[in-house]
């Protein structure tokens, strides 16, 4: 969807008579919208009956402005936020002016590492005290402490501000630079009031650490920066509904058996992205003509990878529905030079190619 179309759509929707009777609005989640800064130019100017909104917005300030504009008429709000950089804008006063006293259902998704979590997102959530059903899918870059987000943090900074809360589902990935070593049980024991929760901690050679905490059953369809140490393969099919997976590891390579397990643990996987520059160590164990099948994979993204992963996915896998490929030029040229029949078969249906 082009920016020109979105702009034209916004002009139309602000004044469309049709919107005067609409009580529920959902817009394409792959098309982030911008809410006007000037409150006199309302986003839903003709929609006094609008109570349910599901939308993707470009930035957090857009979300704050829209909540201010909709105010007490809002009952259900599902929002994804694309750009996590707030910049030099101070939205504290706008957050404090939010009055959504009838908001009962809130789902917020931010998958890029958010820098302004402590400064803006926590105060925003604290101002939405009427919420009864809360879902948070967040990636957070911690800058104001040396602790991962855990159960104590959620209870103290979010749950205690929502006295009517009766259901809280979440998947929160918090990232720390130069993170101190923390025992996994320390995180688990922080969920005193919540039993259906699990977590994992991973440490990398780049001196970053990250902690995933998630309610069960797992509600997300996306996992980012997953290493060999993440408990992806369990006997409970915890992550069976995941469709987007970003793999990252600078400690250990992803071996052939790892990809075999992915096809079993994530049978609905559609997008796979890989960051790993470490050479595979168990190539001698790979059986010839033993192809791994990714039945639903449609998008494959290679950024900083060792050549082994290009060969792994193109030459030793079956990708019958691959239509979008992002790949480094040197990896692509090497695959082409190998003139591998399986690689040619896997590329037959590719419609979109990005060379980086």
GROMACS .gro file of C-alpha atoms in nm:
model
  356
    1UNK     CA    1   0.000   0.000   0.000
    2UNK     CA    2   0.155   0.331  -0.108
    3UNK     CA    3   0.196   0.638   0.111
    4UNK     CA    4  -0.010   0.835  -0.140
    5UNK     CA    5  -0.304   0.601  -0.100
    6UNK     CA    6  -0.281   0.615   0.278
    7UNK     CA    7  -0.271   0.997   0.273
    8UNK     CA    8  -0.574   1.008   0.046
    9UNK     CA    9  -0.753   0.762   0.272
   10UNK     CA   10  -0.684   0.980   0.576
   11UNK     CA   11  -0.823   1.287   0.405
   12UNK     CA   12  -1.138   1.096   0.317
   13UNK     CA   13  -1.195   0.930   0.652
   14UNK     CA   14  -1.170   1.249   0.854
   15UNK     CA   15  -1.477   1.395   0.689
   16UNK     CA   16  -1.669   1.096   0.554
   17UNK     CA   17  -2.039   1.102   0.654
   18UNK     CA   18  -2.025   0.723   0.665
   19UNK     CA   19  -1.808   0.741   0.977
   20UNK     CA   20  -2.082   0.912   1.178
   21UNK     CA   21  -2.256   0.579   1.244
   22UNK     CA   22  -1.951   0.353   1.268
   23UNK     CA   23  -1.881   0.199   1.609
   24UNK     CA   24  -1.595  -0.034   1.513
   25UNK     CA   25  -1.293   0.046   1.297
   26UNK     CA   26  -1.011  -0.184   1.184
   27UNK     CA   27  -0.745  -0.087   0.931
   28UNK     CA   28  -0.475  -0.286   0.752
   29UNK     CA   29  -0.212  -0.368   1.014
   30UNK     CA   30   0.065  -0.346   0.756
   31UNK     CA   31  -0.013   0.020   0.686
   32UNK     CA   32   0.094   0.242   0.978
   33UNK     CA   33  -0.101   0.565   1.012
   34UNK     CA   34  -0.008   0.904   1.153
   35UNK     CA   35  -0.239   1.098   1.383
   36UNK     CA   36  -0.238   1.477   1.320
   37UNK     CA   37  -0.049   1.681   1.577
   38UNK     CA   38  -0.313   1.953   1.571
   39UNK     CA   39  -0.606   1.829   1.780
   40UNK     CA   40  -0.840   2.055   1.583
   41UNK     CA   41  -0.782   1.821   1.290
   42UNK     CA   42  -0.923   1.507   1.453
   43UNK     CA   43  -0.839   1.164   1.318
   44UNK     CA   44  -1.199   1.043   1.360
   45UNK     CA   45  -1.374   1.378   1.332
   46UNK     CA   46  -1.713   1.231   1.236
   47UNK     CA   47  -1.711   0.927   1.465
   48UNK     CA   48  -1.882   1.010   1.792
   49UNK     CA   49  -2.012   0.652   1.824
   50UNK     CA   50  -1.678   0.483   1.765
   51UNK     CA   51  -1.594   0.251   2.056
   52UNK     CA   52  -1.370  -0.023   1.911
   53UNK     CA   53  -1.049   0.054   1.721
   54UNK     CA   54  -0.784  -0.181   1.580
   55UNK     CA   55  -0.503   0.003   1.406
   56UNK     CA   56  -0.130   0.030   1.338
   57UNK     CA   57   0.031   0.364   1.415
   58UNK     CA   58   0.371   0.496   1.318
   59UNK     CA   59   0.491   0.623   1.657
   60UNK     CA   60   0.400   0.624   2.025
   61UNK     CA   61   0.301   0.995   2.015
   62UNK     CA   62   0.040   0.901   1.751
   63UNK     CA   63  -0.105   0.652   1.998
   64UNK     CA   64  -0.116   0.910   2.276
   65UNK     CA   65  -0.285   1.167   2.052
   66UNK     CA   66  -0.547   0.918   1.936
   67UNK     CA   67  -0.628   0.813   2.292
   68UNK     CA   68  -0.672   1.178   2.384
   69UNK     CA   69  -0.903   1.236   2.089
   70UNK     CA   70  -1.123   0.932   2.147
   71UNK     CA   71  -1.133   0.973   2.524
   72UNK     CA   72  -1.426   0.829   2.714
   73UNK     CA   73  -1.602   0.688   2.406
   74UNK     CA   74  -1.332   0.421   2.362
   75UNK     CA   75  -1.411   0.068   2.487
   76UNK     CA   76  -1.163  -0.154   2.301
   77UNK     CA   77  -0.826  -0.049   2.160
   78UNK     CA   78  -0.586  -0.275   1.968
   79UNK     CA   79  -0.275  -0.095   1.852
   80UNK     CA   80   0.057  -0.187   1.694
   81UNK     CA   81   0.333   0.074   1.696
   82UNK     CA   82   0.602   0.057   1.430
   83UNK     CA   83   0.862   0.324   1.509
   84UNK     CA   84   0.985   0.319   1.868
   85UNK     CA   85   1.189   0.641   1.854
   86UNK     CA   86   1.008   0.927   2.025
   87UNK     CA   87   1.284   1.174   1.943
   88UNK     CA   88   1.295   1.512   2.114
   89UNK     CA   89   0.919   1.529   2.160
   90UNK     CA   90   0.803   1.543   2.522
   91UNK     CA   91   0.463   1.374   2.543
   92UNK     CA   92   0.438   1.368   2.922
   93UNK     CA   93   0.165   1.632   2.941
   94UNK     CA   94  -0.033   1.461   2.664
   95UNK     CA   95  -0.017   1.131   2.852
   96UNK     CA   96  -0.137   1.298   3.172
   97UNK     CA   97  -0.437   1.446   2.991
   98UNK     CA   98  -0.566   1.108   2.866
   99UNK     CA   99  -0.911   1.024   2.999
  100UNK     CA  100  -1.034   0.688   2.872
  101UNK     CA  101  -1.258   0.595   3.162
  102UNK     CA  102  -1.457   0.338   2.960
  103UNK     CA  103  -1.161   0.157   2.804
  104UNK     CA  104  -1.193  -0.210   2.904
  105UNK     CA  105  -0.986  -0.397   2.645
  106UNK     CA  106  -0.634  -0.299   2.550
  107UNK     CA  107  -0.387  -0.484   2.328
  108UNK     CA  108  -0.056  -0.316   2.250
  109UNK     CA  109   0.215  -0.456   2.023
  110UNK     CA  110   0.564  -0.309   1.990
  111UNK     CA  111   0.816  -0.553   1.845
  112UNK     CA  112   1.109  -0.317   1.795
  113UNK     CA  113   1.330  -0.251   2.097
  114UNK     CA  114   1.168   0.044   2.269
  115UNK     CA  115   1.391   0.302   2.436
  116UNK     CA  116   1.120   0.511   2.603
  117UNK     CA  117   0.956   0.233   2.801
  118UNK     CA  118   1.028   0.372   3.147
  119UNK     CA  119   0.976   0.735   3.049
  120UNK     CA  120   0.657   0.713   2.845
  121UNK     CA  121   0.503   0.368   2.806
  122UNK     CA  122   0.475   0.289   3.177
  123UNK     CA  123   0.306   0.625   3.254
  124UNK     CA  124   0.073   0.569   2.959
  125UNK     CA  125  -0.036   0.229   3.087
  126UNK     CA  126  -0.077   0.370   3.438
  127UNK     CA  127  -0.323   0.628   3.303
  128UNK     CA  128  -0.544   0.355   3.156
  129UNK     CA  129  -0.668   0.236   3.494
  130UNK     CA  130  -1.011   0.119   3.376
  131UNK     CA  131  -0.870  -0.168   3.166
  132UNK     CA  132  -1.003  -0.515   3.251
  133UNK     CA  133  -0.841  -0.718   2.970
  134UNK     CA  134  -0.480  -0.636   2.892
  135UNK     CA  135  -0.248  -0.786   2.631
  136UNK     CA  136   0.110  -0.663   2.591
  137UNK     CA  137   0.352  -0.782   2.322
  138UNK     CA  138   0.661  -0.572   2.381
  139UNK     CA  139   1.032  -0.548   2.310
  140UNK     CA  140   1.208  -0.319   2.555
  141UNK     CA  141   1.561  -0.182   2.564
  142UNK     CA  142   1.626  -0.114   2.931
  143UNK     CA  143   1.816   0.212   2.984
  144UNK     CA  144   1.731   0.329   3.336
  145UNK     CA  145   1.812   0.019   3.541
  146UNK     CA  146   2.020  -0.299   3.528
  147UNK     CA  147   1.730  -0.539   3.574
  148UNK     CA  148   1.518  -0.729   3.327
  149UNK     CA  149   1.143  -0.684   3.331
  150UNK     CA  150   1.006  -0.949   3.569
  151UNK     CA  151   0.693  -1.031   3.766
  152UNK     CA  152   0.769  -0.785   4.045
  153UNK     CA  153   0.811  -0.510   3.788
  154UNK     CA  154   0.478  -0.586   3.620
  155UNK     CA  155   0.289  -0.596   3.950
  156UNK     CA  156   0.449  -0.277   4.081
  157UNK     CA  157   0.438  -0.063   3.767
  158UNK     CA  158   0.135  -0.186   3.572
  159UNK     CA  159  -0.100  -0.425   3.750
  160UNK     CA  160  -0.125  -0.218   4.069
  161UNK     CA  161  -0.251   0.076   3.860
  162UNK     CA  162  -0.535  -0.127   3.706
  163UNK     CA  163  -0.768  -0.224   3.994
  164UNK     CA  164  -1.027  -0.375   3.759
  165UNK     CA  165  -0.781  -0.597   3.573
  166UNK     CA  166  -0.905  -0.955   3.548
  167UNK     CA  167  -0.696  -1.092   3.259
  168UNK     CA  168  -0.338  -1.008   3.168
  169UNK     CA  169  -0.165  -1.184   2.878
  170UNK     CA  170   0.185  -1.087   2.774
  171UNK     CA  171   0.507  -1.164   2.596
  172UNK     CA  172   0.776  -0.915   2.692
  173UNK     CA  173   1.136  -0.930   2.573
  174UNK     CA  174   1.366  -0.698   2.766
  175UNK     CA  175   1.723  -0.628   2.656
  176UNK     CA  176   2.015  -0.513   2.869
  177UNK     CA  177   2.362  -0.405   2.763
  178UNK     CA  178   2.638  -0.537   2.991
  179UNK     CA  179   2.369  -0.726   3.177
  180UNK     CA  180   2.467  -0.893   3.504
  181UNK     CA  181   2.421  -1.268   3.529
  182UNK     CA  182   2.082  -1.358   3.673
  183UNK     CA  183   1.956  -1.706   3.757
  184UNK     CA  184   1.647  -1.808   3.563
  185UNK     CA  185   1.475  -1.914   3.885
  186UNK     CA  186   1.511  -1.558   4.012
  187UNK     CA  187   1.286  -1.441   3.729
  188UNK     CA  188   1.044  -1.731   3.773
  189UNK     CA  189   1.008  -1.666   4.145
  190UNK     CA  190   0.915  -1.304   4.079
  191UNK     CA  191   0.576  -1.417   3.949
  192UNK     CA  192   0.429  -1.471   4.293
  193UNK     CA  193   0.067  -1.410   4.190
  194UNK     CA  194   0.083  -1.570   3.845
  195UNK     CA  195   0.142  -1.940   3.792
  196UNK     CA  196   0.085  -1.981   3.417
  197UNK     CA  197   0.404  -1.800   3.321
  198UNK     CA  198   0.741  -1.902   3.186
  199UNK     CA  199   1.062  -1.723   3.099
  200UNK     CA  200   1.407  -1.758   2.952
  201UNK     CA  201   1.734  -1.564   2.974
  202UNK     CA  202   2.003  -1.556   2.707
  203UNK     CA  203   2.347  -1.399   2.711
  204UNK     CA  204   2.551  -1.317   2.401
  205UNK     CA  205   2.916  -1.252   2.324
  206UNK     CA  206   2.831  -0.894   2.223
  207UNK     CA  207   2.773  -0.832   2.597
  208UNK     CA  208   2.398  -0.805   2.560
  209UNK     CA  209   2.151  -1.013   2.755
  210UNK     CA  210   1.782  -1.058   2.703
  211UNK     CA  211   1.494  -1.202   2.899
  212UNK     CA  212   1.165  -1.329   2.759
  213UNK     CA  213   0.872  -1.349   2.998
  214UNK     CA  214   0.542  -1.482   2.867
  215UNK     CA  215   0.206  -1.593   2.992
  216UNK     CA  216   0.079  -1.937   2.903
  217UNK     CA  217  -0.067  -2.041   2.672
  218UNK     CA  218   0.170  -1.837   2.455
  219UNK     CA  219  -0.029  -1.565   2.277
  220UNK     CA  220   0.219  -1.423   2.026
  221UNK     CA  221   0.285  -1.524   1.668
  222UNK     CA  222   0.636  -1.382   1.656
  223UNK     CA  223   0.970  -1.458   1.825
  224UNK     CA  224   1.272  -1.231   1.783
  225UNK     CA  225   1.644  -1.284   1.848
  226UNK     CA  226   1.609  -1.649   1.933
  227UNK     CA  227   1.932  -1.837   2.002
  228UNK     CA  228   2.025  -2.202   2.039
  229UNK     CA  229   1.960  -2.164   2.412
  230UNK     CA  230   1.595  -2.061   2.382
  231UNK     CA  231   1.356  -2.345   2.482
  232UNK     CA  232   1.192  -2.349   2.141
  233UNK     CA  233   1.157  -2.725   2.129
  234UNK     CA  234   0.944  -2.853   2.416
  235UNK     CA  235   0.692  -3.134   2.438
  236UNK     CA  236   0.406  -2.894   2.510
  237UNK     CA  237   0.401  -2.727   2.166
  238UNK     CA  238   0.424  -2.392   2.342
  239UNK     CA  239   0.515  -2.194   2.032
  240UNK     CA  240   0.316  -2.387   1.774
  241UNK     CA  241   0.131  -2.074   1.652
  242UNK     CA  242   0.446  -1.873   1.580
  243UNK     CA  243   0.461  -1.761   1.217
  244UNK     CA  244   0.755  -1.517   1.230
  245UNK     CA  245   1.097  -1.613   1.365
  246UNK     CA  246   1.418  -1.412   1.388
  247UNK     CA  247   1.723  -1.622   1.475
  248UNK     CA  248   2.034  -1.465   1.626
  249UNK     CA  249   2.336  -1.622   1.789
  250UNK     CA  250   2.699  -1.513   1.822
  251UNK     CA  251   2.786  -1.795   2.063
  252UNK     CA  252   2.698  -2.109   1.870
  253UNK     CA  253   2.607  -2.187   1.507
  254UNK     CA  254   2.265  -2.313   1.404
  255UNK     CA  255   2.322  -2.672   1.295
  256UNK     CA  256   2.118  -2.880   1.051
  257UNK     CA  257   1.937  -3.057   1.335
  258UNK     CA  258   1.826  -2.719   1.472
  259UNK     CA  259   1.641  -2.644   1.148
  260UNK     CA  260   1.492  -2.993   1.149
  261UNK     CA  261   1.349  -2.923   1.493
  262UNK     CA  262   1.211  -2.586   1.379
  263UNK     CA  263   0.994  -2.753   1.117
  264UNK     CA  264   0.841  -2.969   1.390
  265UNK     CA  265   0.805  -2.703   1.660
  266UNK     CA  266   0.682  -2.426   1.428
  267UNK     CA  267   0.474  -2.595   1.157
  268UNK     CA  268   0.303  -2.268   1.056
  269UNK     CA  269   0.623  -2.065   1.012
  270UNK     CA  270   0.592  -1.813   0.728
  271UNK     CA  271   0.881  -1.571   0.784
  272UNK     CA  272   1.236  -1.670   0.882
  273UNK     CA  273   1.517  -1.421   0.940
  274UNK     CA  274   1.871  -1.525   1.032
  275UNK     CA  275   2.168  -1.342   1.186
  276UNK     CA  276   2.462  -1.575   1.248
  277UNK     CA  277   2.814  -1.547   1.108
  278UNK     CA  278   2.944  -1.865   1.274
  279UNK     CA  279   3.031  -2.162   1.054
  280UNK     CA  280   2.833  -2.479   1.113
  281UNK     CA  281   3.039  -2.742   1.297
  282UNK     CA  282   2.839  -3.057   1.218
  283UNK     CA  283   2.821  -3.051   0.839
  284UNK     CA  284   2.980  -3.396   0.821
  285UNK     CA  285   2.672  -3.542   0.993
  286UNK     CA  286   2.430  -3.414   0.728
  287UNK     CA  287   2.285  -3.689   0.511
  288UNK     CA  288   2.273  -3.619   0.139
  289UNK     CA  289   1.933  -3.574  -0.025
  290UNK     CA  290   1.769  -3.545   0.317
  291UNK     CA  291   1.574  -3.225   0.257
  292UNK     CA  292   1.405  -3.036   0.540
  293UNK     CA  293   1.063  -2.907   0.434
  294UNK     CA  294   0.930  -2.568   0.541
  295UNK     CA  295   0.575  -2.616   0.420
  296UNK     CA  296   0.447  -2.261   0.471
  297UNK     CA  297   0.762  -2.048   0.459
  298UNK     CA  298   0.702  -1.756   0.222
  299UNK     CA  299   0.965  -1.501   0.331
  300UNK     CA  300   1.334  -1.569   0.391
  301UNK     CA  301   1.568  -1.296   0.515
  302UNK     CA  302   1.947  -1.331   0.529
  303UNK     CA  303   2.145  -1.040   0.669
  304UNK     CA  304   2.476  -1.109   0.844
  305UNK     CA  305   2.518  -1.481   0.793
  306UNK     CA  306   2.782  -1.740   0.722
  307UNK     CA  307   2.752  -1.897   0.380
  308UNK     CA  308   2.653  -2.226   0.546
  309UNK     CA  309   2.303  -2.092   0.616
  310UNK     CA  310   2.252  -2.000   0.253
  311UNK     CA  311   2.338  -2.357   0.158
  312UNK     CA  312   2.130  -2.492   0.446
  313UNK     CA  313   1.809  -2.323   0.335
  314UNK     CA  314   1.855  -2.328  -0.042
  315UNK     CA  315   2.036  -2.654  -0.107
  316UNK     CA  316   1.925  -2.874   0.183
  317UNK     CA  317   1.566  -2.759   0.233
  318UNK     CA  318   1.240  -2.769   0.041
  319UNK     CA  319   1.071  -2.426   0.021
  320UNK     CA  320   0.764  -2.478  -0.199
  321UNK     CA  321   0.599  -2.144  -0.112
  322UNK     CA  322   0.895  -1.906  -0.101
  323UNK     CA  323   0.790  -1.578  -0.267
  324UNK     CA  324   1.004  -1.314  -0.095
  325UNK     CA  325   1.380  -1.323  -0.048
  326UNK     CA  326   1.617  -1.077   0.120
  327UNK     CA  327   1.979  -1.181   0.076
  328UNK     CA  328   2.334  -1.048   0.069
  329UNK     CA  329   2.486  -1.016  -0.274
  330UNK     CA  330   2.787  -1.239  -0.201
  331UNK     CA  331   2.569  -1.519  -0.064
  332UNK     CA  332   2.338  -1.503  -0.364
  333UNK     CA  333   2.629  -1.513  -0.612
  334UNK     CA  334   2.782  -1.812  -0.435
  335UNK     CA  335   2.452  -2.002  -0.449
  336UNK     CA  336   2.418  -1.920  -0.819
  337UNK     CA  337   2.774  -2.039  -0.890
  338UNK     CA  338   2.702  -2.374  -0.724
  339UNK     CA  339   2.428  -2.438  -0.982
  340UNK     CA  340   2.235  -2.654  -0.735
  341UNK     CA  341   1.908  -2.799  -0.864
  342UNK     CA  342   1.735  -2.780  -0.525
  343UNK     CA  343   1.829  -2.412  -0.496
  344UNK     CA  344   1.682  -2.347  -0.841
  345UNK     CA  345   1.361  -2.526  -0.742
  346UNK     CA  346   1.333  -2.321  -0.424
  347UNK     CA  347   1.360  -1.995  -0.617
  348UNK     CA  348   1.106  -2.078  -0.887
  349UNK     CA  349   0.821  -1.890  -0.717
  350UNK     CA  350   1.015  -1.592  -0.581
  351UNK     CA  351   0.832  -1.272  -0.674
  352UNK     CA  352   1.021  -1.018  -0.462
  353UNK     CA  353   1.400  -1.007  -0.433
  354UNK     CA  354   1.594  -0.761  -0.216
  355UNK     CA  355   1.972  -0.771  -0.246
  356UNK     CA  356   2.150  -0.610   0.049
   0.00000   0.00000   0.00000
